[in-house]
PDB file of C-alpha atoms and ligand atoms in Angstrom:
ATOM      1  CA  MET A   1     100.339 134.962 -59.805  1.00 96.00           C
ATOM      2  CA  LYS A   2      98.741 137.382 -62.206  1.00 96.00           C
ATOM      3  CA  ALA A   3      99.775 140.621 -60.468  1.00 97.00           C
ATOM      4  CA  LEU A   4     103.449 139.611 -60.607  1.00 98.00           C
ATOM      5  CA  GLN A   5     103.283 138.422 -64.218  1.00 97.00           C
ATOM      6  CA  ASP A   6     101.562 141.652 -65.282  1.00 97.00           C
ATOM      7  CA  ARG A   7     104.232 143.699 -63.547  1.00 98.00           C
ATOM      8  CA  ILE A   8     107.030 141.689 -65.151  1.00 98.00           C
ATOM      9  CA  LYS A   9     105.448 142.281 -68.576  1.00 97.00           C
ATOM     10  CA  GLN A  10     105.061 145.977 -67.857  1.00 98.00           C
ATOM     11  CA  ASP A  11     108.376 146.799 -66.160  1.00 98.00           C
ATOM     12  CA  GLY A  12     110.770 143.877 -66.708  1.00 98.00           C
ATOM     13  CA  ASN A  13     113.670 144.345 -69.117  1.00 97.00           C
ATOM     14  CA  ILE A  14     115.487 141.550 -70.879  1.00 97.00           C
ATOM     15  CA  LEU A  15     119.261 141.757 -70.751  1.00 94.00           C
ATOM     16  CA  THR A  16     121.596 139.547 -72.738  1.00 81.00           C
ATOM     17  CA  LYS A  17     122.219 135.886 -71.784  1.00 78.00           C
ATOM     18  CA  GLY A  18     118.746 135.151 -70.416  1.00 91.00           C
ATOM     19  CA  VAL A  19     118.836 137.669 -67.586  1.00 96.00           C
ATOM     20  CA  LEU A  20     115.733 139.614 -66.631  1.00 97.00           C
ATOM     21  CA  LYS A  21     116.100 143.011 -64.986  1.00 97.00           C
ATOM     22  CA  VAL A  22     113.397 143.848 -62.450  1.00 98.00           C
ATOM     23  CA  ASP A  23     115.162 146.612 -60.562  1.00 98.00           C
ATOM     24  CA  SER A  24     112.187 148.995 -60.554  1.00 98.00           C
ATOM     25  CA  PHE A  25     110.037 146.719 -58.331  1.00 98.00           C
ATOM     26  CA  ILE A  26     112.093 143.837 -56.836  1.00 98.00           C
ATOM     27  CA  THR A  27     115.895 143.993 -56.913  1.00 97.00           C
ATOM     28  CA  HIS A  28     116.678 147.687 -56.271  1.00 98.00           C
ATOM     29  CA  GLN A  29     113.562 149.837 -55.890  1.00 98.00           C
ATOM     30  CA  VAL A  30     110.968 147.657 -54.154  1.00 98.00           C
ATOM     31  CA  ASP A  31     107.153 147.792 -54.461  1.00 98.00           C
ATOM     32  CA  PRO A  32     105.841 147.103 -50.936  1.00 98.00           C
ATOM     33  CA  GLU A  33     102.237 146.515 -52.050  1.00 98.00           C
ATOM     34  CA  LEU A  34     103.295 143.840 -54.523  1.00 98.00           C
ATOM     35  CA  MET A  35     105.666 142.302 -51.939  1.00 98.00           C
ATOM     36  CA  GLU A  36     102.839 142.135 -49.418  1.00 98.00           C
ATOM     37  CA  LYS A  37     100.601 140.309 -51.921  1.00 98.00           C
ATOM     38  CA  ILE A  38     103.459 137.928 -52.697  1.00 98.00           C
ATOM     39  CA  GLY A  39     103.976 137.271 -48.983  1.00 98.00           C
ATOM     40  CA  GLN A  40     100.269 136.508 -48.577  1.00 98.00           C
ATOM     41  CA  GLU A  41     100.328 134.111 -51.526  1.00 98.00           C
ATOM     42  CA  PHE A  42     103.330 132.157 -50.188  1.00 98.00           C
ATOM     43  CA  ALA A  43     101.684 132.060 -46.755  1.00 98.00           C
ATOM     44  CA  ARG A  44      98.450 130.725 -48.307  1.00 98.00           C
ATOM     45  CA  LYS A  45     100.337 128.010 -50.153  1.00 98.00           C
ATOM     46  CA  PHE A  46     102.447 126.855 -47.173  1.00 98.00           C
ATOM     47  CA  ARG A  47      99.954 127.562 -44.341  1.00 97.00           C
ATOM     48  CA  THR A  48      99.374 123.877 -43.561  1.00 97.00           C
ATOM     49  CA  GLN A  49     103.091 123.022 -43.330  1.00 97.00           C
ATOM     50  CA  GLN A  50     103.703 124.312 -39.770  1.00 98.00           C
ATOM     51  CA  ILE A  51     106.507 126.586 -40.956  1.00 98.00           C
ATOM     52  CA  THR A  52     108.588 127.975 -38.068  1.00 98.00           C
ATOM     53  CA  LYS A  53     111.159 130.070 -40.004  1.00 98.00           C
ATOM     54  CA  VAL A  54     111.366 131.768 -43.387  1.00 99.00           C
ATOM     55  CA  VAL A  55     114.924 131.764 -44.776  1.00 98.00           C
ATOM     56  CA  THR A  56     116.285 133.828 -47.660  1.00 98.00           C
ATOM     57  CA  LEU A  57     119.535 135.215 -49.064  1.00 97.00           C
ATOM     58  CA  GLU A  58     120.456 138.897 -48.853  1.00 96.00           C
ATOM     59  CA  SER A  59     119.566 141.238 -50.399  1.00 95.00           C
ATOM     60  CA  SER A  60     116.738 140.869 -52.915  1.00 95.00           C
ATOM     61  CA  GLY A  61     115.072 137.984 -51.106  1.00 97.00           C
ATOM     62  CA  ILE A  62     114.584 139.996 -47.937  1.00 98.00           C
ATOM     63  CA  ALA A  63     111.496 142.006 -48.897  1.00 98.00           C
ATOM     64  CA  PRO A  64     109.292 139.108 -50.082  1.00 98.00           C
ATOM     65  CA  ALA A  65     110.621 136.844 -47.311  1.00 98.00           C
ATOM     66  CA  LEU A  66     109.752 139.406 -44.651  1.00 98.00           C
ATOM     67  CA  TYR A  67     106.150 139.780 -45.847  1.00 98.00           C
ATOM     68  CA  THR A  68     105.850 135.992 -46.061  1.00 98.00           C
ATOM     69  CA  ALA A  69     107.141 135.612 -42.514  1.00 98.00           C
ATOM     70  CA  GLN A  70     104.763 138.282 -41.280  1.00 98.00           C
ATOM     71  CA  ALA A  71     101.797 136.562 -42.959  1.00 98.00           C
ATOM     72  CA  LEU A  72     102.823 133.226 -41.388  1.00 98.00           C
ATOM     73  CA  GLY A  73     103.580 134.815 -37.999  1.00 98.00           C
ATOM     74  CA  VAL A  74     107.167 133.472 -37.825  1.00 98.00           C
ATOM     75  CA  PRO A  75     110.679 135.024 -37.910  1.00 98.00           C
ATOM     76  CA  MET A  76     112.595 135.651 -41.137  1.00 98.00           C
ATOM     77  CA  ILE A  77     116.324 134.927 -41.361  1.00 98.00           C
ATOM     78  CA  PHE A  78     118.478 136.180 -44.210  1.00 98.00           C
ATOM     79  CA  ALA A  79     121.728 134.392 -44.927  1.00 97.00           C
ATOM     80  CA  ARG A  80     124.636 136.801 -45.225  1.00 95.00           C
ATOM     81  CA  LYS A  81     126.972 136.795 -48.199  1.00 92.00           C
ATOM     82  CA  ALA A  82     129.873 138.445 -46.387  1.00 80.00           C
ATOM     83  CA  LYS A  83     130.937 137.683 -42.860  1.00 70.00           C
ATOM     84  CA  SER A  84     130.069 140.581 -40.583  1.00 65.00           C
ATOM     85  CA  LEU A  85     132.445 141.614 -37.797  1.00 58.00           C
ATOM     86  CA  THR A  86     129.577 141.258 -35.360  1.00 66.00           C
ATOM     87  CA  MET A  87     129.037 137.601 -36.360  1.00 61.00           C
ATOM     88  CA  ASP A  88     131.382 136.210 -33.742  1.00 66.00           C
ATOM     89  CA  GLU A  89     129.310 133.137 -32.969  1.00 77.00           C
ATOM     90  CA  GLU A  90     129.364 129.740 -34.654  1.00 91.00           C
ATOM     91  CA  LEU A  91     128.061 129.716 -38.190  1.00 94.00           C
ATOM     92  CA  LEU A  92     126.344 127.408 -40.629  1.00 96.00           C
ATOM     93  CA  THR A  93     128.111 127.999 -43.965  1.00 95.00           C
ATOM     94  CA  SER A  94     127.828 126.937 -47.578  1.00 96.00           C
ATOM     95  CA  GLU A  95     129.261 127.985 -50.959  1.00 94.00           C
ATOM     96  CA  VAL A  96     127.042 129.507 -53.645  1.00 95.00           C
ATOM     97  CA  TYR A  97     127.988 130.278 -57.232  1.00 93.00           C
ATOM     98  CA  SER A  98     126.175 133.409 -58.320  1.00 88.00           C
ATOM     99  CA  PHE A  99     124.550 133.209 -61.740  1.00 82.00           C
ATOM    100  CA  THR A 100     124.441 136.977 -62.231  1.00 84.00           C
ATOM    101  CA  LYS A 101     127.753 137.967 -60.600  1.00 85.00           C
ATOM    102  CA  GLN A 102     129.666 134.863 -61.778  1.00 88.00           C
ATOM    103  CA  ILE A 103     131.549 134.531 -58.505  1.00 90.00           C
ATOM    104  CA  THR A 104     131.412 131.969 -55.699  1.00 92.00           C
ATOM    105  CA  SER A 105     130.613 133.358 -52.287  1.00 91.00           C
ATOM    106  CA  GLN A 106     130.287 131.857 -48.878  1.00 94.00           C
ATOM    107  CA  ILE A 107     126.863 132.314 -47.318  1.00 96.00           C
ATOM    108  CA  SER A 108     126.208 131.953 -43.622  1.00 96.00           C
ATOM    109  CA  ILE A 109     123.603 131.952 -40.877  1.00 96.00           C
ATOM    110  CA  SER A 110     124.367 131.997 -37.182  1.00 95.00           C
ATOM    111  CA  LYS A 111     123.797 128.583 -35.587  1.00 95.00           C
ATOM    112  CA  LYS A 112     121.725 130.181 -32.864  1.00 96.00           C
ATOM    113  CA  PHE A 113     118.854 130.993 -35.274  1.00 98.00           C
ATOM    114  CA  LEU A 114     118.227 127.589 -36.928  1.00 98.00           C
ATOM    115  CA  HIS A 115     117.571 124.397 -35.007  1.00 98.00           C
ATOM    116  CA  GLN A 116     116.680 120.765 -35.522  1.00 98.00           C
ATOM    117  CA  GLU A 117     113.008 121.315 -34.753  1.00 98.00           C
ATOM    118  CA  ASP A 118     112.629 124.127 -37.319  1.00 98.00           C
ATOM    119  CA  ARG A 119     110.430 123.714 -40.369  1.00 98.00           C
ATOM    120  CA  VAL A 120     111.757 126.096 -43.007  1.00 98.00           C
ATOM    121  CA  LEU A 121     110.282 127.822 -46.020  1.00 98.00           C
ATOM    122  CA  ILE A 122     113.038 129.133 -48.322  1.00 98.00           C
ATOM    123  CA  ILE A 123     112.195 132.241 -50.373  1.00 98.00           C
ATOM    124  CA  ASP A 124     114.224 133.772 -53.200  1.00 98.00           C
ATOM    125  CA  ASP A 125     113.620 136.308 -55.945  1.00 98.00           C
ATOM    126  CA  PHE A 126     114.869 134.229 -58.906  1.00 98.00           C
ATOM    127  CA  LEU A 127     115.434 130.575 -59.704  1.00 98.00           C
ATOM    128  CA  ALA A 128     117.982 130.006 -62.471  1.00 97.00           C
ATOM    129  CA  ASN A 129     120.442 127.135 -61.900  1.00 97.00           C
ATOM    130  CA  GLY A 130     119.245 126.523 -58.352  1.00 98.00           C
ATOM    131  CA  GLN A 131     122.552 127.244 -56.634  1.00 97.00           C
ATOM    132  CA  ALA A 132     121.251 129.906 -54.222  1.00 97.00           C
ATOM    133  CA  ALA A 133     118.318 127.733 -53.083  1.00 98.00           C
ATOM    134  CA  LYS A 134     120.577 124.664 -52.842  1.00 98.00           C
ATOM    135  CA  GLY A 135     123.036 126.615 -50.659  1.00 98.00           C
ATOM    136  CA  LEU A 136     120.224 127.815 -48.396  1.00 98.00           C
ATOM    137  CA  ALA A 137     118.883 124.263 -48.117  1.00 98.00           C
ATOM    138  CA  ALA A 138     122.405 123.107 -47.165  1.00 98.00           C
ATOM    139  CA  LEU A 139     122.457 125.598 -44.268  1.00 98.00           C
ATOM    140  CA  CYS A 140     119.100 124.264 -43.054  1.00 98.00           C
ATOM    141  CA  GLN A 141     120.304 120.665 -43.372  1.00 97.00           C
ATOM    142  CA  GLN A 142     123.464 121.483 -41.352  1.00 97.00           C
ATOM    143  CA  ALA A 143     121.188 122.690 -38.569  1.00 98.00           C
ATOM    144  CA  GLY A 144     119.144 119.478 -38.854  1.00 98.00           C
ATOM    145  CA  ALA A 145     116.085 121.561 -39.802  1.00 98.00           C
ATOM    146  CA  THR A 146     113.447 120.394 -42.305  1.00 98.00           C
ATOM    147  CA  VAL A 147     113.053 122.294 -45.578  1.00 98.00           C
ATOM    148  CA  CYS A 148     109.311 122.167 -46.325  1.00 98.00           C
ATOM    149  CA  GLY A 149     109.430 124.066 -49.574  1.00 98.00           C
ATOM    150  CA  ILE A 150     111.017 126.689 -51.768  1.00 98.00           C
ATOM    151  CA  GLY A 151     109.026 129.757 -52.799  1.00 98.00           C
ATOM    152  CA  ILE A 152     110.328 131.630 -55.843  1.00 98.00           C
ATOM    153  CA  LEU A 153     109.078 134.893 -57.319  1.00 98.00           C
ATOM    154  CA  ILE A 154     110.466 134.421 -60.832  1.00 98.00           C
ATOM    155  CA  GLU A 155     111.471 131.007 -62.130  1.00 98.00           C
ATOM    156  CA  LYS A 156     113.347 130.921 -65.403  1.00 98.00           C
ATOM    157  CA  SER A 157     112.051 127.531 -66.447  1.00 97.00           C
ATOM    158  CA  PHE A 158     114.474 127.312 -69.378  1.00 97.00           C
ATOM    159  CA  GLN A 159     117.283 126.902 -66.815  1.00 97.00           C
ATOM    160  CA  PRO A 160     117.810 123.723 -64.747  1.00 97.00           C
ATOM    161  CA  GLY A 161     117.143 125.046 -61.205  1.00 98.00           C
ATOM    162  CA  ARG A 162     113.732 123.439 -60.680  1.00 98.00           C
ATOM    163  CA  ALA A 163     114.916 120.025 -61.871  1.00 98.00           C
ATOM    164  CA  LEU A 164     117.917 120.192 -59.520  1.00 98.00           C
ATOM    165  CA  LEU A 165     115.799 121.110 -56.475  1.00 98.00           C
ATOM    166  CA  GLU A 166     113.114 118.533 -57.291  1.00 97.00           C
ATOM    167  CA  SER A 167     115.814 115.863 -57.615  1.00 98.00           C
ATOM    168  CA  MET A 168     116.715 116.742 -54.008  1.00 97.00           C
ATOM    169  CA  GLU A 169     113.022 116.274 -53.077  1.00 97.00           C
ATOM    170  CA  LEU A 170     112.608 119.966 -52.374  1.00 97.00           C
ATOM    171  CA  PRO A 171     109.158 121.128 -53.565  1.00 97.00           C
ATOM    172  CA  VAL A 172     109.299 124.351 -55.603  1.00 98.00           C
ATOM    173  CA  TYR A 173     106.419 126.851 -55.812  1.00 98.00           C
ATOM    174  CA  SER A 174     107.014 129.678 -58.297  1.00 98.00           C
ATOM    175  CA  LEU A 175     104.729 132.684 -58.751  1.00 98.00           C
ATOM    176  CA  ALA A 176     105.871 133.435 -62.300  1.00 98.00           C
ATOM    177  CA  ARG A 177     107.430 130.834 -64.570  1.00 98.00           C
ATOM    178  CA  ILE A 178     109.222 132.141 -67.620  1.00 97.00           C
ATOM    179  CA  ALA A 179     109.425 129.716 -70.527  1.00 97.00           C
ATOM    180  CA  SER A 180     111.606 131.917 -72.703  1.00 95.00           C
ATOM    181  CA  LEU A 181     113.283 135.303 -72.932  1.00 95.00           C
ATOM    182  CA  GLU A 182     114.195 134.851 -76.592  1.00 93.00           C
ATOM    183  CA  ASN A 183     113.685 137.577 -79.210  1.00 91.00           C
ATOM    184  CA  GLN A 184     113.269 140.291 -76.578  1.00 90.00           C
ATOM    185  CA  GLN A 185     109.978 138.689 -75.524  1.00 94.00           C
ATOM    186  CA  ILE A 186     108.866 137.357 -72.115  1.00 95.00           C
ATOM    187  CA  ASP A 187     106.849 134.125 -72.484  1.00 95.00           C
ATOM    188  CA  PHE A 188     105.258 132.604 -69.373  1.00 97.00           C
ATOM    189  CA  LEU A 189     104.415 128.974 -68.635  1.00 94.00           C
ATOM    190  CA  GLY A 190     101.041 128.276 -67.037  1.00 73.00           C
ATOM    191  CA  ASP A 191     100.696 129.107 -63.339  1.00 54.00           C
ATOM    192  CA  ASP A 192     102.231 126.613 -60.903  1.00 51.00           C
ATOM    193  CA  GLU A 193      98.808 126.152 -59.328  1.00 51.00           C
TER     194      GLU A 193
HETATM  195  P1  5GP B   1     120.527 130.435 -59.178  1.00 95.79           P
HETATM  196  O1  5GP B   1     121.284 130.348 -57.895  1.00 95.79           O
HETATM  197  O2  5GP B   1     119.205 129.738 -59.156  1.00 95.79           O
HETATM  198  O3  5GP B   1     121.363 130.070 -60.369  1.00 95.79           O
HETATM  199  O4  5GP B   1     120.217 131.971 -59.399  1.00 95.79           O
HETATM  200  C1  5GP B   1     119.390 132.633 -58.481  1.00 95.79           C
HETATM  201  C2  5GP B   1     120.034 133.883 -57.996  1.00 95.79           C
HETATM  202  O5  5GP B   1     120.694 134.574 -59.058  1.00 95.79           O
HETATM  203  C3  5GP B   1     118.976 134.797 -57.441  1.00 95.79           C
HETATM  204  O6  5GP B   1     119.196 134.929 -56.053  1.00 95.79           O
HETATM  205  C4  5GP B   1     119.168 136.109 -58.165  1.00 95.79           C
HETATM  206  O7  5GP B   1     119.772 137.033 -57.304  1.00 95.79           O
HETATM  207  C5  5GP B   1     120.113 135.837 -59.289  1.00 95.79           C
HETATM  208  N1  5GP B   1     119.461 135.761 -60.612  1.00 95.79           N
HETATM  209  C6  5GP B   1     119.372 134.660 -61.391  1.00 95.79           C
HETATM  210  N2  5GP B   1     118.798 134.968 -62.567  1.00 95.79           N
HETATM  211  C7  5GP B   1     118.502 136.274 -62.520  1.00 95.79           C
HETATM  212  C8  5GP B   1     117.886 137.178 -63.456  1.00 95.79           C
HETATM  213  O8  5GP B   1     117.488 136.839 -64.587  1.00 95.79           O
HETATM  214  N3  5GP B   1     117.730 138.467 -63.041  1.00 95.79           N
HETATM  215  C9  5GP B   1     118.149 138.902 -61.823  1.00 95.79           C
HETATM  216  N4  5GP B   1     117.934 140.189 -61.519  1.00 95.79           N
HETATM  217  N5  5GP B   1     118.744 138.079 -60.918  1.00 95.79           N
HETATM  218  C10 5GP B   1     118.915 136.782 -61.265  1.00 95.79           C
END
């Protein structure tokens, strides 16, 4: 998606160890116009899949997932990373190792929001090793729901996340695919489609 790639080139900053900082438009300050376009693009791509729920992980996935859900006319659910005191009901849970924070956390969604008949589109901001998306897919599978696809804003294609998800037969659609962050330079692969 050209608008996202242009913005990454303009405002993305490369940190050490292959990490891209996009806190001025995605992960801290959020650009609503860009998020709306992203939501429309994911909705266009998955329109024919009869999606009933969009699922993401708090916090940076929420903005693009919400616009995607709005464009598809379905609810958005964000998995929580910490158990809230108000979550007294039964939970679907899974463990996720965070690439950026280097800690394992338990993620959860209340059982009352995901059901066997649901057809889920998973959305996340980044794809690195695939652990966040795999954990979200595990929550859906516990509910007996079908994961129809995974929509990613920024895929770091030099990391193994896509291969892992595809080996689980989970189709991945990424709006920006980064081939390399070497030498302080952001190189993109061709568009997914
Ligand atoms: P994975 O679970 O695929 O290894 O990593 C995806 C998660 O780690 C995303 O939810 C995102 O929060 C975080 N992440 C991975 N790589 C990056 C990165 O280069 N920059 C930022 N800001 N977050 C990242």
